Structures are given as structure tokens and as C-alpha cells.
Amino acid sequence: MISIRKQLELEMIKAFEGAGFDNKYAFVSVSNRPDLCDYQCNGAMAAAKEYHKAPIDIASEVVSQLEGNALLENAEAIKPGFINLTVSNRLLAESLGQMSVSDKLGYEPSSEKRTIIMDYGGPNIAKPLHVGHLRSAIIGEAMKRMARFCGDEVISDIHLGDWGLQMGLIVTELGLRKPDLVYFDPDYTGEYPKEPPFTIGELEEIYPTASAKSKEDRAYYEKALLATKEMQDGRPGYQAILKHIMDVSIADLKRNYDRLSVSFDLWRGEAYASTYIPDMVRDMKDKGYAYESDGALVVDVSEETDTKDIPPCMILKSDGAALYDTTDLATLVWREQDYHPDEVLYIVDKRQDMHFVQVFRCAKKTGIVRDDTKLTFLGFGTMNGKDGKPFKTRDGGVMRLSELISDINQKMYDKIMENNTMSSDEAKKTSEVVALAAIKYGDLSNQPSKDYVFDVDRFTSFEGNTGPYILYTIVRINSILRRYHEAGGDENNFGITEPFDENSRRLMLLAVRFSESIEGAYTKLEPNRLCAYIYELCNAFNHFYHETRILAMEDEAKKGSTIRMIAAVHAILSQSIELLGFSAPERM
Ligand code: ARG
């Protein structure tokens, strides 16, 4: 289905041409003065320079070409040279009617299907999942769902931080605490136990303890380095511990991501990529890209046009160890080999910007990816507490994700119980659904690149620009639909007719913008655009609802048509929240 905006643009192209102007000025956008018109075109202002003519004259000449146009109720040239467009009510009714019976609510992809690898999540094994990882998971999941809806093929990869010193630290600490475990006996040749020698709780305590010790105790640090190397070189006992660490951590991560409705196609990590490092490094040396500098192996990635210093990409440290740059490059090797993606999209903290500039340039320069492979960094800002500092627990510690989720669930539960409308069992289930919406919408409604304040009170409110408000609106429409059906109504016997007042018109006008909103959110990498759209749509619905007694309408045809309209709004909202990564309860 062609969007109304696009349809109008096609008309404007004809009008500009008809009036003797270049059609490149015919761009149509949603009006920023909805009180005056629905859409607008500002092209006459730009055209004025080329044609040395007053913008208002150009606008008037274009508008005169639009006379009698069936799509338009009104077209007007406004000083200094705006063209204001008001669409016809018939067009609105027809578009919404068509939308409501089409696949994907009328969305049609505007470009060819592409293959995209999305890299998000990025948790580190054995370290607790904290709120810093929350944004990556939430934004990444929304991007994946939107991309798939828009017709692209997505492979999501969690890119585990499972390689390096943290593993050696755990082995070292465990060896000190439980030296009698068979894993530490170099002469042991039997089978290793199936049961892990620690729980996730212990593991999450062992790592920070070991990490702190290593910073104070040089000998301890060296020991951990050696253990890391031995593990990577294949020492059986250490490999067995590694397997336990991975199993225990991954089971815990899966639980956490499940609670967030976040999932991944691939659970590969840095360790997986590491097997590609030796060949990759050899190739970089053979082709003359990598050279030694102060003992380290580096690749220059600066470009003439750089306005700031872009340091070389570090491939190997002087002791031959791989670095963060190295594993990310090696990861691109398998991604290219296995999937030939058109694009690789990274959803990572924006403070890692420089790392990705270096990795992207190095990957292109050394031919790890093709010239036309798009490498995109979607860097997000920090989630802060009300004090404007990174979100912490009440006693100032790093907030664990599981704690945060439990806190919000509890808050939602209390709220729902206050209303006293459901059993505590139902309230528990409902609160989990609503809490997830509160968290995700609270995050996604901000432009990703910006820092934002995680304000628990605001996010869990049923009013204002919040997830619970969106859900509340969906539940409200649901209940009207249910009551209509219970009374024997069947809206499918009616068509969607023209709006009958300003409120119904506004609601339809917004409803037909769904396709553009989703496409804008996806292509601009800004899920916040979809949030802003559904918030506006909810406001328009609630306004309409307060002014209209829908179920009490006497004219059955008018009622049926109205029900169809709000059913379409319901479908749009439900589809949108699914793309954002949450769902609505039956009641709340
Ligand atoms: N594990 C990293 C961290 O916690 C994030 C990984 C992001 N993805 C990547 N391909 N580097 O900071």
C-alpha cells in the first residue's frame, strides 16, 4: 500500500512539473501545524533560489495545478511559501479500510531484502548482568523485530565476552579455595565431574573478588595470566572448568533474557572468534597491512580527511596476546564467511565509538569485509539514576538487572493490587507484563544516543508518555470490542466510513501513518520514533473515547464502522508494541 504521504508526493511531483518547476522540490512531510493542515510541502522556498522568483508565487502556481484533486480537501499557498495540504475524508476512510484488511497493516518494504547481522546483548561471562547491558538488549531486540517486520533477514548474535583474563582469574581463585578439586591435578586422566564446582551465586562472587585481588597482588595477577594462557592452550582441567563456567553463566543469562523477552539466534562469543585469529593475523602481515610498533602489532587506520587523531588498530600486544580489537575483527571474519551480510549492526554503549571506528576501518582496509558491506555502530547513552549519575542500587552498588526487574515487578504489583480488581495470582502475572512495558518503553522512548534518567515512578505511571499508559489504552479498546461482540455485534459487516467529527478524523489521520512510522524508526535506527507515534495515537484515541459514546450509538452502521476503526487502531498498537518487544495483558 502506498502511504498517503507518498501519494501526495506523487501529486506534488505532477503539480511542480505542471507549473514548470523541477520535481525535486516536491517533498511532502507531515504537517508541523496539525491545527492548519495534515501535510505540507516546503519546496517552493528552496525553488525560489533557482528560479529567482518569490516563493509565494511558486507555491501559488503549484497549488493552482492541484485544483479539483480528488485526494485533497484543500491545498493552500501560505506566506512566505508553504504549501498546506488537507487530505480528503474519503481518502482517509479508504486508506484505513484497505490497511485494516491487508497483510502487515498495509506495510510494503521500500527496498530489497537485505541480510543483517545484529550484535547486541554483549554480556560478559561470570560477571553479573547489570543495567549497562539492559539498553543493548532492549534496543537490539526492538531493532531486530522492526527489521524483520520491514522485510530484512536478521541474524542476531549475543557476542559473549568469554575470552581473556576473567576466565584465568576465576580458575586462580577457585584453585586457592579448593586446591583439592581434580581440575587442578595435572596428572589426573579420568573424567571430570558433570556437576559444576560452583553455583551462579558463587561464580558472581568469585570473579569480583579475584579481580580486586589481581589489582593489588602482582603475583596473583601473573598467576591468573598464566592460567588464562594455559586454558587457552588447552590444559584439560582448566578447559573443564571453563565449560562449567560457560554452562552455569549461559543458563543464568538465558533466564534473564527470557524475562526481558530478548532472544538471540547465535550465542557465539569472543572465544569462538579466537580460532580465526592466527590466520587473520598472518594474512594482515602477508599483505603488508600489519606492522610492528613498540613491539605490538598494529594496522594504521587514520585517513587524510580526519579532523581528530585516530590511533592505529591494535592487533596483538607485545606478548602476543589478542585484544578487544582483535576479537572483533576475527568475529567479522566468520560473519563474512558464514553469512555474507549486507550489514553488520552493533548496538553498544556509545563510549565504545572509537573502538568501532578503528575496527570498521581496519576490516575494510584489510579486506575482511567487502567494500560494500555496511558496518554500523548504533551507540547508546547511559541510563542514569535521578541524581544524573549512572543508575545504582540504593546502597550505591552496581544494580543487577535481575534486581531491577524484580523491583519494578513489585512496584507494579502493589499498584495493581491497590486497584483491587483482580486476584493476587492474576495481579502477579499482569504486573510482570506491565513492568516489562514500563522498563522497555521507558528506555525506547528516548533517542538511543542520549543519556536518560531511569525514573521508576514516572515509568510505572499509568498516565503520560509511559509503557503502562500505552497498555492501558490497548486494554481499554479491547474491552470496548469485547462488549460490542458480547452484545452480538460483528463489525466485519460494516465498512470504514468517513470520519464524522474532528476527533475521529484526527484518529484516522494518525492511524494511516503506521507504515511510515515503522519504516522511519527502522531506517533511522530510532525506535523512539515508533514510541512517539503510538503515544500520539493513544492520545488521539483517548480523546476520541472521552468525547464519543461509542457503544451507545443508535445508528448500527455508524457504530459498526466506528468499531472497525478502533479495531484497526488496536491492531496498530498491538503490532507496534510487539515490535518494541513487549505485550499487553488482558486486563489491568
Ligand atoms: N562485552 C562488551 C562489554 O560489556 C560488549 C560487546 C559489544 N559487542 C562487540 N562486538 N564488541 O562492553
Coordinates of C-alpha atoms and ligand atoms in Angstrom, one line a residue:
M1 CA 0.0 0.0 0.0
I2 CA 1.4 3.4 -0.9
S3 CA 1.3 5.7 2.1
I4 CA -0.8 8.9 2.0
R5 CA 2.3 10.9 2.3
K6 CA 3.8 9.2 -0.7
Q7 CA 0.6 9.5 -2.7
L8 CA 0.6 13.2 -2.0
E9 CA 4.2 13.5 -3.0
L10 CA 3.4 11.9 -6.4
E11 CA 0.6 14.5 -6.8
M12 CA 3.0 17.3 -5.9
I13 CA 5.6 16.0 -8.4
K14 CA 3.0 16.4 -11.1
A15 CA 2.0 19.8 -9.8
F16 CA 5.6 21.1 -9.7
E17 CA 6.2 19.8 -13.2
G18 CA 2.9 21.1 -14.5
A19 CA 3.8 24.6 -13.2
G20 CA 7.2 24.4 -14.9
F21 CA 9.4 23.6 -11.9
D22 CA 11.8 20.8 -11.1
N23 CA 10.1 18.0 -9.3
K24 CA 12.9 17.6 -6.8
Y25 CA 11.2 20.3 -4.8
A26 CA 8.0 18.2 -4.3
F27 CA 8.9 16.7 -1.0
V28 CA 5.9 16.2 1.3
S29 CA 6.1 15.9 5.1
V30 CA 3.7 15.5 8.0
S31 CA 2.5 19.0 9.0
N32 CA 4.1 20.5 12.0
R33 CA 0.9 22.6 12.4
P34 CA -1.8 20.0 12.6
D35 CA -4.3 22.7 13.5
L36 CA -3.8 24.2 10.0
C37 CA -3.3 21.2 7.7
D38 CA -2.4 17.5 7.5
Y39 CA 0.7 17.6 5.3
Q40 CA 2.9 20.2 4.0
C41 CA 5.5 20.9 1.2
N42 CA 8.2 23.5 1.7
G43 CA 9.8 23.1 -1.7
A44 CA 8.7 26.5 -3.0
M45 CA 11.1 28.1 -0.6
A46 CA 14.1 26.2 -1.9
A47 CA 12.9 26.5 -5.5
A48 CA 12.9 30.3 -5.1
K49 CA 16.6 30.5 -5.3
E50 CA 16.9 28.5 -8.5
Y51 CA 14.1 30.4 -10.3
H52 CA 14.7 33.9 -8.8
K53 CA 11.0 34.1 -8.1
A54 CA 9.1 34.9 -4.9
P55 CA 8.4 31.6 -3.0
I56 CA 4.7 32.5 -2.5
D57 CA 4.3 32.9 -6.3
I58 CA 5.9 29.5 -6.9
A59 CA 3.6 28.0 -4.2
S60 CA 0.5 29.6 -5.7
E61 CA 1.3 28.3 -9.2
V62 CA 1.8 24.8 -7.9
V63 CA -1.4 25.0 -5.9
S64 CA -3.4 26.0 -8.9
Q65 CA -2.3 22.7 -10.5
L66 CA -3.9 20.8 -7.7
E67 CA -7.4 22.2 -8.2
G68 CA -10.1 19.5 -8.1
N69 CA -7.6 16.9 -7.0
A70 CA -9.6 14.0 -5.5
L71 CA -7.1 13.2 -2.8
L72 CA -7.3 16.7 -1.3
E73 CA -9.9 18.5 0.6
N74 CA -7.8 21.7 0.4
A75 CA -4.4 22.9 -0.9
E76 CA -3.3 26.4 0.1
A77 CA -0.2 28.6 -0.5
I78 CA 0.7 30.4 2.7
K79 CA 3.3 33.1 3.1
P80 CA 6.2 33.0 2.8
G81 CA 5.8 30.0 0.6
F82 CA 4.4 27.0 2.4
I83 CA 2.0 24.7 0.7
N84 CA -0.5 23.3 3.2
L85 CA -2.4 20.1 2.3
T86 CA -5.5 18.8 3.8
V87 CA -6.5 15.3 2.7
S88 CA -10.0 14.4 1.8
N89 CA -12.1 12.4 4.3
R90 CA -12.7 9.8 1.6
L91 CA -9.0 9.2 1.2
L92 CA -8.7 8.7 4.9
A93 CA -11.6 6.2 5.1
E94 CA -10.4 4.3 2.0
S95 CA -6.8 4.1 3.2
L96 CA -7.7 2.9 6.7
G97 CA -10.2 0.4 5.3
Q98 CA -7.5 -1.0 3.0
M99 CA -4.9 -1.1 5.7
S100 CA -7.2 -3.0 8.1
V101 CA -7.6 -5.9 5.7
S102 CA -4.0 -6.0 4.4
D103 CA -1.1 -8.1 5.5
K104 CA 1.2 -6.3 7.9
L105 CA -1.4 -3.5 8.1
G106 CA -0.5 -2.4 4.6
Y107 CA 3.2 -2.1 5.1
E108 CA 5.2 -2.8 2.0
P109 CA 9.0 -2.8 2.1
S110 CA 10.5 0.0 0.0
S111 CA 13.8 -1.7 -0.7
E112 CA 15.1 -5.2 -1.4
K113 CA 15.5 -7.8 1.3
R114 CA 18.9 -7.5 3.0
T115 CA 20.8 -9.7 5.3
I116 CA 21.8 -8.1 8.6
I117 CA 23.8 -9.4 11.5
M118 CA 22.8 -7.6 14.7
D119 CA 25.3 -7.6 17.5
Y120 CA 23.7 -6.8 20.8
G121 CA 23.5 -8.0 24.4
G122 CA 27.2 -8.4 24.8
P123 CA 27.2 -9.7 28.4
N124 CA 30.4 -10.9 29.9
I125 CA 30.6 -14.4 31.3
A126 CA 30.9 -14.7 35.0
K127 CA 30.2 -11.1 35.6
P128 CA 26.7 -10.2 36.7
L129 CA 24.4 -8.7 34.1
H130 CA 23.9 -5.1 35.1
V131 CA 21.8 -2.2 33.9
G132 CA 24.6 -1.2 31.4
H133 CA 23.7 -4.3 29.4
L134 CA 20.0 -3.5 29.6
R135 CA 19.9 -0.9 26.9
S136 CA 21.8 -3.0 24.4
A137 CA 19.4 -5.8 24.9
I138 CA 16.3 -3.7 24.7
I139 CA 17.3 -1.5 21.7
G140 CA 18.8 -4.5 19.9
E141 CA 15.7 -6.6 20.3
A142 CA 13.5 -3.8 19.0
M143 CA 15.8 -3.2 16.0
K144 CA 15.7 -6.9 15.2
R145 CA 11.9 -7.1 15.3
M146 CA 11.4 -4.0 13.3
A147 CA 14.0 -5.1 10.7
R148 CA 12.2 -8.4 10.3
F149 CA 8.8 -6.7 10.0
C150 CA 10.3 -4.4 7.3
G151 CA 11.3 -7.5 5.4
D152 CA 15.0 -7.9 6.1
E153 CA 16.7 -11.1 7.2
V154 CA 18.3 -10.7 10.6
I155 CA 20.7 -12.9 12.4
S156 CA 21.1 -11.8 16.0
D157 CA 24.3 -12.7 17.8
I158 CA 24.9 -12.1 21.5
H159 CA 28.7 -11.8 21.2
L160 CA 29.6 -13.1 24.7
G161 CA 32.6 -11.7 26.5
D162 CA 34.0 -15.1 27.2
W163 CA 37.7 -14.7 26.4
G164 CA 40.6 -13.5 28.3
L165 CA 41.8 -12.7 31.8
Q166 CA 38.5 -13.1 33.6
M167 CA 38.5 -16.8 33.0
G168 CA 42.0 -17.2 34.3
L169 CA 41.1 -15.1 37.4
I170 CA 38.2 -17.5 38.2
V171 CA 40.5 -20.5 37.8
T172 CA 43.1 -19.0 40.0
E173 CA 40.7 -18.0 42.8
L174 CA 39.0 -21.4 42.7
G175 CA 42.4 -23.1 42.9
L176 CA 43.2 -21.2 46.0
R177 CA 39.9 -22.0 47.6
K178 CA 39.5 -25.6 46.6
P179 CA 43.0 -26.9 45.6
D180 CA 41.9 -30.5 46.0
L181 CA 39.5 -30.4 43.1
V182 CA 40.6 -32.8 40.4
Y183 CA 40.7 -29.9 37.8
F184 CA 43.9 -28.7 39.4
D185 CA 45.7 -32.1 39.4
P186 CA 47.9 -32.0 36.3
D187 CA 48.3 -35.8 36.4
Y188 CA 44.6 -36.5 36.5
T189 CA 43.4 -38.5 33.5
G190 CA 39.9 -39.6 34.4
E191 CA 36.6 -38.0 33.5
Y192 CA 35.8 -34.6 35.1
P193 CA 32.7 -34.3 37.2
K194 CA 29.4 -33.3 35.5
E195 CA 28.3 -31.1 38.4
P196 CA 29.9 -27.7 38.4
P197 CA 32.1 -26.9 41.4
F198 CA 30.1 -23.6 42.0
T199 CA 26.7 -22.1 41.7
I200 CA 26.0 -18.9 39.7
G201 CA 25.8 -17.0 43.0
E202 CA 29.3 -18.2 43.9
L203 CA 30.6 -17.5 40.5
E204 CA 29.4 -14.0 40.6
E205 CA 31.2 -13.5 43.9
I206 CA 34.4 -15.3 42.8
Y207 CA 35.0 -13.0 39.9
P208 CA 34.9 -9.6 41.5
T209 CA 37.0 -11.0 44.5
A210 CA 39.6 -12.3 42.1
S211 CA 39.6 -9.2 40.0
A212 CA 40.2 -7.0 43.1
K213 CA 43.0 -9.2 44.4
S214 CA 44.7 -9.1 41.0
K215 CA 44.9 -5.4 41.1
E216 CA 46.7 -5.4 44.4
D217 CA 48.8 -8.5 44.2
R218 CA 51.2 -8.7 41.3
A219 CA 52.0 -12.4 41.9
Y220 CA 48.3 -13.2 41.9
Y221 CA 47.9 -11.3 38.6
E222 CA 50.7 -13.2 37.0
K223 CA 49.2 -16.4 38.1
A224 CA 45.9 -15.5 36.5
L225 CA 47.7 -14.6 33.3
L226 CA 49.4 -17.9 33.2
A227 CA 46.1 -19.8 34.0
T228 CA 44.5 -17.9 31.1
K229 CA 47.2 -18.8 28.7
E230 CA 47.2 -22.5 29.9
M231 CA 43.5 -22.6 29.5
Q232 CA 43.6 -21.1 26.0
D233 CA 46.4 -23.6 25.1
G234 CA 44.1 -26.4 26.1
R235 CA 45.0 -27.6 29.6
P236 CA 42.3 -30.2 30.2
G237 CA 41.4 -29.4 33.8
Y238 CA 41.1 -25.7 33.0
Q239 CA 39.1 -26.4 29.9
A240 CA 36.7 -28.4 32.0
I241 CA 36.3 -25.5 34.5
L242 CA 35.8 -23.2 31.5
K243 CA 33.0 -25.5 30.3
H244 CA 31.4 -25.3 33.8
I245 CA 31.7 -21.5 33.9
M246 CA 30.1 -21.3 30.4
D247 CA 27.2 -23.7 31.3
V248 CA 26.4 -22.0 34.6
S249 CA 26.6 -18.5 33.2
I250 CA 24.7 -19.2 30.0
A251 CA 21.8 -20.8 31.9
D252 CA 21.6 -17.8 34.0
L253 CA 21.8 -15.4 31.1
K254 CA 19.1 -17.3 29.3
R255 CA 16.8 -16.9 32.3
N256 CA 17.5 -13.1 32.4
Y257 CA 17.0 -12.5 28.7
D258 CA 13.8 -14.6 28.8
R259 CA 12.4 -12.4 31.4
L260 CA 13.1 -9.5 29.1
S261 CA 11.6 -11.2 26.0
V262 CA 15.0 -10.8 24.4
S263 CA 16.4 -13.7 22.3
F264 CA 19.4 -14.4 20.1
D265 CA 19.9 -16.7 17.1
L266 CA 23.6 -17.2 17.8
W267 CA 25.3 -17.5 21.2
R268 CA 28.8 -17.1 19.9
G269 CA 31.4 -15.1 21.6
E270 CA 35.0 -13.8 21.7
A271 CA 36.3 -17.3 22.4
Y272 CA 34.5 -18.6 19.3
A273 CA 36.2 -15.9 17.2
S274 CA 39.6 -16.5 18.7
T275 CA 40.1 -19.6 16.5
Y276 CA 40.1 -17.3 13.5
I277 CA 42.8 -15.0 14.9
P278 CA 46.0 -16.8 13.7
D279 CA 45.1 -16.9 10.0
M280 CA 43.7 -13.4 10.1
V281 CA 46.9 -12.1 11.6
R282 CA 49.1 -13.9 9.1
D283 CA 47.1 -12.5 6.3
M284 CA 47.3 -9.0 7.6
K285 CA 51.1 -9.4 7.8
D286 CA 51.4 -11.0 4.4
K287 CA 49.5 -8.3 2.7
G288 CA 51.6 -5.7 4.5
Y289 CA 48.9 -4.1 6.5
A290 CA 50.1 -5.1 9.9
Y291 CA 53.5 -3.9 11.2
E292 CA 55.3 -3.8 14.5
S293 CA 55.3 -0.7 16.6
D294 CA 56.9 -0.7 20.1
G295 CA 56.7 -4.5 20.0
A296 CA 53.0 -4.6 19.3
L297 CA 51.4 -5.5 16.0
V298 CA 49.2 -2.7 14.6
V299 CA 47.3 -1.6 11.5
D300 CA 47.1 2.1 10.6
V301 CA 43.6 3.3 10.1
S302 CA 43.9 7.1 10.0
E303 CA 42.7 8.9 6.9
E304 CA 43.7 12.1 5.4
T305 CA 40.4 13.8 6.0
D306 CA 40.4 13.0 9.7
T307 CA 40.0 16.0 11.9
K308 CA 41.0 14.2 15.0
D309 CA 43.6 11.6 15.7
I310 CA 42.5 8.1 15.0
P311 CA 45.1 5.8 16.6
P312 CA 46.2 2.5 14.9
C313 CA 44.2 -0.6 15.4
M314 CA 45.9 -2.9 17.9
I315 CA 46.1 -6.4 16.7
L316 CA 48.5 -8.1 19.1
K317 CA 50.1 -6.9 22.3
S318 CA 53.9 -7.3 22.6
D319 CA 53.4 -10.6 24.5
G320 CA 51.4 -11.9 21.5
A321 CA 48.1 -11.7 23.3
A322 CA 44.9 -10.7 21.4
L323 CA 42.9 -7.6 22.3
Y324 CA 39.3 -6.4 22.0
D325 CA 40.1 -5.1 18.5
T326 CA 41.4 -8.5 17.5
T327 CA 38.4 -10.5 18.6
D328 CA 36.0 -8.1 17.0
L329 CA 37.9 -8.3 13.7
A330 CA 38.1 -12.1 13.9
T331 CA 34.4 -12.1 14.6
L332 CA 33.9 -10.2 11.3
V333 CA 35.9 -13.0 9.6
W334 CA 33.4 -15.7 10.4
R335 CA 30.4 -13.4 10.0
E336 CA 31.5 -12.7 6.4
Q337 CA 32.4 -16.3 5.8
D338 CA 29.2 -17.8 7.1
Y339 CA 26.6 -15.2 6.2
H340 CA 27.9 -12.6 3.7
P341 CA 25.9 -10.0 5.4
D342 CA 24.9 -6.7 3.7
E343 CA 25.2 -5.0 7.0
V344 CA 26.6 -5.7 10.5
L345 CA 24.9 -3.5 13.1
Y346 CA 26.4 -3.1 16.6
I347 CA 24.2 -1.9 19.4
V348 CA 26.8 -0.9 22.0
D349 CA 27.5 1.8 24.6
K350 CA 28.4 5.0 22.7
R351 CA 31.6 5.3 24.7
Q352 CA 33.0 2.5 22.5
D353 CA 32.7 4.7 19.5
M354 CA 36.4 5.0 18.8
H355 CA 36.9 1.2 19.1
F356 CA 34.4 0.7 16.3
V357 CA 35.8 3.4 14.1
Q358 CA 39.1 1.6 14.3
V359 CA 37.6 -1.9 13.8
F360 CA 35.4 -0.8 10.9
R361 CA 38.3 0.9 9.1
C362 CA 40.6 -2.0 9.7
A363 CA 38.1 -4.6 8.5
K364 CA 37.6 -2.6 5.2
K365 CA 41.2 -1.9 4.6
T366 CA 42.4 -5.4 5.2
G367 CA 39.6 -6.9 3.1
I368 CA 37.9 -8.8 6.0
V369 CA 34.6 -7.5 4.8
R370 CA 33.7 -6.4 1.3
D371 CA 33.8 -2.8 0.2
D372 CA 30.0 -2.6 0.1
T373 CA 29.4 -4.2 3.5
K374 CA 27.7 -1.7 5.7
L375 CA 29.2 -1.6 9.2
T376 CA 27.0 0.4 11.5
F377 CA 27.6 1.5 15.1
L378 CA 24.4 2.3 17.0
G379 CA 25.9 3.8 20.1
F380 CA 23.6 4.4 23.0
G381 CA 23.8 6.7 26.0
T382 CA 23.9 5.9 29.7
M383 CA 21.0 5.0 31.8
N384 CA 21.2 7.3 34.8
G385 CA 19.5 7.5 38.2
K386 CA 17.5 10.5 39.3
D387 CA 20.8 12.1 40.5
G388 CA 22.0 12.2 37.0
K389 CA 24.7 9.6 37.7
P390 CA 24.8 6.0 36.3
F391 CA 22.0 4.0 37.8
K392 CA 22.9 2.4 41.1
T393 CA 21.3 0.3 43.9
R394 CA 20.1 2.2 46.9
D395 CA 23.3 1.4 48.8
G396 CA 25.4 2.7 45.8
G397 CA 26.4 -0.6 44.3
V398 CA 26.1 -1.7 40.7
M399 CA 22.5 -2.6 40.1
R400 CA 21.9 -6.1 38.9
L401 CA 19.5 -6.5 36.1
S402 CA 17.5 -9.2 37.9
E403 CA 17.1 -6.9 41.0
L404 CA 15.9 -4.0 38.9
I405 CA 13.3 -6.2 37.2
S406 CA 12.1 -7.6 40.5
D407 CA 11.9 -4.1 42.0
I408 CA 9.7 -2.9 39.1
N409 CA 7.6 -6.0 39.2
Q410 CA 6.9 -5.4 42.9
K411 CA 6.0 -1.8 42.3
M412 CA 3.6 -2.7 39.5
Y413 CA 2.1 -5.5 41.6
D414 CA 1.4 -3.1 44.5
K415 CA -0.2 -0.6 42.2
I416 CA -2.5 -3.2 40.6
M417 CA -3.5 -4.7 44.0
E418 CA -4.4 -1.2 45.2
N419 CA -7.0 -1.0 42.4
N420 CA -8.4 -4.2 43.9
T421 CA -9.7 -5.6 40.7
M422 CA -8.1 -9.0 40.4
S423 CA -6.8 -11.9 42.4
S424 CA -3.3 -11.8 43.6
D425 CA -2.3 -14.6 41.2
E426 CA -3.6 -12.6 38.2
A427 CA -2.1 -9.5 39.6
K428 CA 1.3 -11.2 39.7
K429 CA 1.2 -12.2 36.1
T430 CA -0.2 -8.9 35.0
S431 CA 2.4 -6.9 36.9
E432 CA 5.2 -8.8 35.1
V433 CA 3.7 -7.9 31.7
V434 CA 3.2 -4.3 32.6
A435 CA 6.6 -3.9 34.3
L436 CA 8.3 -5.1 31.2
A437 CA 6.5 -2.5 29.2
A438 CA 7.4 0.2 31.8
I439 CA 11.1 -0.7 31.6
K440 CA 11.3 -1.1 27.8
Y441 CA 9.2 1.8 26.8
G442 CA 11.0 4.0 29.4
D443 CA 14.2 3.2 27.5
L444 CA 13.0 3.0 23.9
S445 CA 11.0 6.3 24.0
N446 CA 14.4 8.1 24.3
Q447 CA 16.6 8.7 21.3
P448 CA 19.2 5.9 21.7
S449 CA 22.2 8.2 21.6
K450 CA 21.0 10.3 24.5
D451 CA 21.6 9.6 28.2
Y452 CA 18.4 9.2 30.1
V453 CA 17.1 9.1 33.6
F454 CA 15.5 5.9 34.7
D455 CA 12.7 7.3 36.8
V456 CA 10.9 4.4 38.3
D457 CA 7.9 6.5 39.5
R458 CA 7.4 8.1 36.1
F459 CA 8.0 4.9 34.1
T460 CA 5.4 2.9 36.1
S461 CA 2.8 5.6 35.9
F462 CA -0.4 4.8 34.1
E463 CA -0.5 8.4 32.8
G464 CA 1.8 10.3 30.5
N465 CA 4.2 9.0 27.9
T466 CA 4.8 5.6 29.5
G467 CA 4.5 1.9 28.7
P468 CA 1.7 1.3 31.1
Y469 CA -0.3 4.2 29.5
I470 CA 0.1 2.6 26.1
L471 CA -1.0 -0.8 27.5
Y472 CA -3.9 0.8 29.3
T473 CA -5.2 2.2 26.1
I474 CA -4.9 -1.1 24.4
V475 CA -6.8 -2.8 27.2
R476 CA -9.4 -0.1 27.0
I477 CA -10.0 -0.7 23.3
N478 CA -10.1 -4.4 23.9
S479 CA -12.8 -4.0 26.4
I480 CA -15.0 -2.0 24.1
L481 CA -14.5 -4.6 21.4
R482 CA -15.4 -7.3 23.8
R483 CA -18.5 -5.6 25.0
Y484 CA -19.6 -5.0 21.4
H485 CA -19.1 -8.6 20.5
E486 CA -20.8 -9.8 23.6
A487 CA -23.9 -7.8 22.6
G488 CA -23.9 -9.7 19.3
G489 CA -22.2 -7.1 17.2
D490 CA -20.0 -8.0 14.2
E491 CA -18.1 -5.1 12.8
N492 CA -17.0 -7.0 9.8
N493 CA -20.4 -6.4 8.4
F494 CA -19.5 -2.8 8.0
G495 CA -17.0 -0.8 6.1
I496 CA -14.9 2.0 7.5
T497 CA -16.7 5.2 6.6
E498 CA -15.6 8.8 6.6
P499 CA -14.8 10.5 9.9
F500 CA -17.8 12.1 11.5
D501 CA -16.0 14.7 13.6
E502 CA -12.7 16.3 14.4
N503 CA -11.7 13.6 16.9
S504 CA -12.5 10.7 14.6
R505 CA -10.7 12.5 11.8
R506 CA -7.6 13.0 13.9
L507 CA -7.6 9.4 14.9
M508 CA -7.8 8.1 11.3
L509 CA -5.2 10.6 10.1
L510 CA -2.8 9.2 12.7
A511 CA -3.8 5.6 12.1
V512 CA -2.9 5.7 8.4
R513 CA 0.6 6.8 9.3
F514 CA 1.6 3.5 10.7
S515 CA 3.8 2.3 7.8
E516 CA 5.8 5.4 7.6
S517 CA 6.3 5.5 11.4
I518 CA 7.7 2.0 11.5
E519 CA 9.9 2.5 8.4
G520 CA 11.2 5.8 9.8
A521 CA 12.0 4.1 13.2
Y522 CA 13.8 1.3 11.5
T523 CA 15.8 3.1 8.8
K524 CA 16.8 5.9 11.2
L525 CA 17.7 3.4 13.9
E526 CA 15.4 5.2 16.3
P527 CA 12.7 3.1 17.9
N528 CA 11.8 6.3 19.8
R529 CA 10.0 7.3 16.6
L530 CA 7.7 4.4 16.9
C531 CA 7.1 5.2 20.5
A532 CA 6.3 8.8 19.7
Y533 CA 3.9 7.6 17.1
I534 CA 1.9 5.2 19.3
Y535 CA 1.8 7.8 22.1
E536 CA 0.2 10.3 19.8
L537 CA -2.2 7.6 18.5
C538 CA -3.1 6.7 22.1
N539 CA -3.7 10.3 22.9
A540 CA -5.9 10.7 19.9
F541 CA -7.8 7.6 20.8
N542 CA -8.4 8.6 24.4
H543 CA -9.5 12.0 23.4
F544 CA -12.0 10.4 20.9
Y545 CA -13.1 8.0 23.5
H546 CA -13.9 10.6 26.1
E547 CA -16.0 12.6 23.7
T548 CA -17.8 9.8 22.0
R549 CA -20.2 7.3 23.5
I550 CA -19.4 4.5 21.1
L551 CA -21.4 1.6 22.3
A552 CA -24.5 3.8 22.9
M553 CA -24.6 4.9 19.2
E554 CA -28.1 4.2 17.8
D555 CA -27.1 4.1 14.2
E556 CA -25.8 0.5 13.8
A557 CA -23.9 1.3 10.7
K558 CA -22.1 4.2 12.3
K559 CA -21.4 2.1 15.4
G560 CA -20.1 -0.8 13.3
S561 CA -17.9 1.5 11.3
T562 CA -16.5 3.1 14.4
I563 CA -15.8 -0.3 15.9
R564 CA -13.9 -1.2 12.8
M565 CA -11.9 2.0 13.1
I566 CA -10.9 1.4 16.7
A567 CA -10.2 -2.3 15.9
A568 CA -7.7 -1.0 13.4
V569 CA -6.2 1.3 16.0
H570 CA -6.0 -1.7 18.3
A571 CA -4.2 -3.8 15.6
I572 CA -1.7 -1.0 15.0
L573 CA -0.9 -0.6 18.7
S574 CA -0.6 -4.3 19.3
Q575 CA 1.7 -4.7 16.3
S576 CA 3.8 -1.7 17.4
I577 CA 4.4 -2.9 20.9
E578 CA 5.3 -6.4 19.6
L579 CA 7.9 -4.7 17.5
L580 CA 9.1 -2.8 20.5
G581 CA 9.4 -6.0 22.4
F582 CA 6.6 -6.2 24.9
S583 CA 3.0 -7.2 25.1
A584 CA -0.3 -6.2 26.7
P585 CA -2.3 -8.0 29.4
E586 CA -6.0 -8.9 29.0
R587 CA -7.0 -6.5 31.8
M588 CA -5.1 -4.2 34.1
Ligands
ARG1 N1 31.2 -7.3 26.2 C1 31.3 -5.9 25.8 C2 31.1 -5.1 27.0 O1 30.5 -5.5 28.0 C3 30.3 -5.5 24.7 C4 30.4 -6.2 23.4 C5 29.9 -5.4 22.3 N2 30.0 -6.1 21.0 C6 31.1 -6.1 20.3 N3 31.1 -6.8 19.2 N4 32.2 -5.6 20.7 O2 31.5 -3.9 27.0

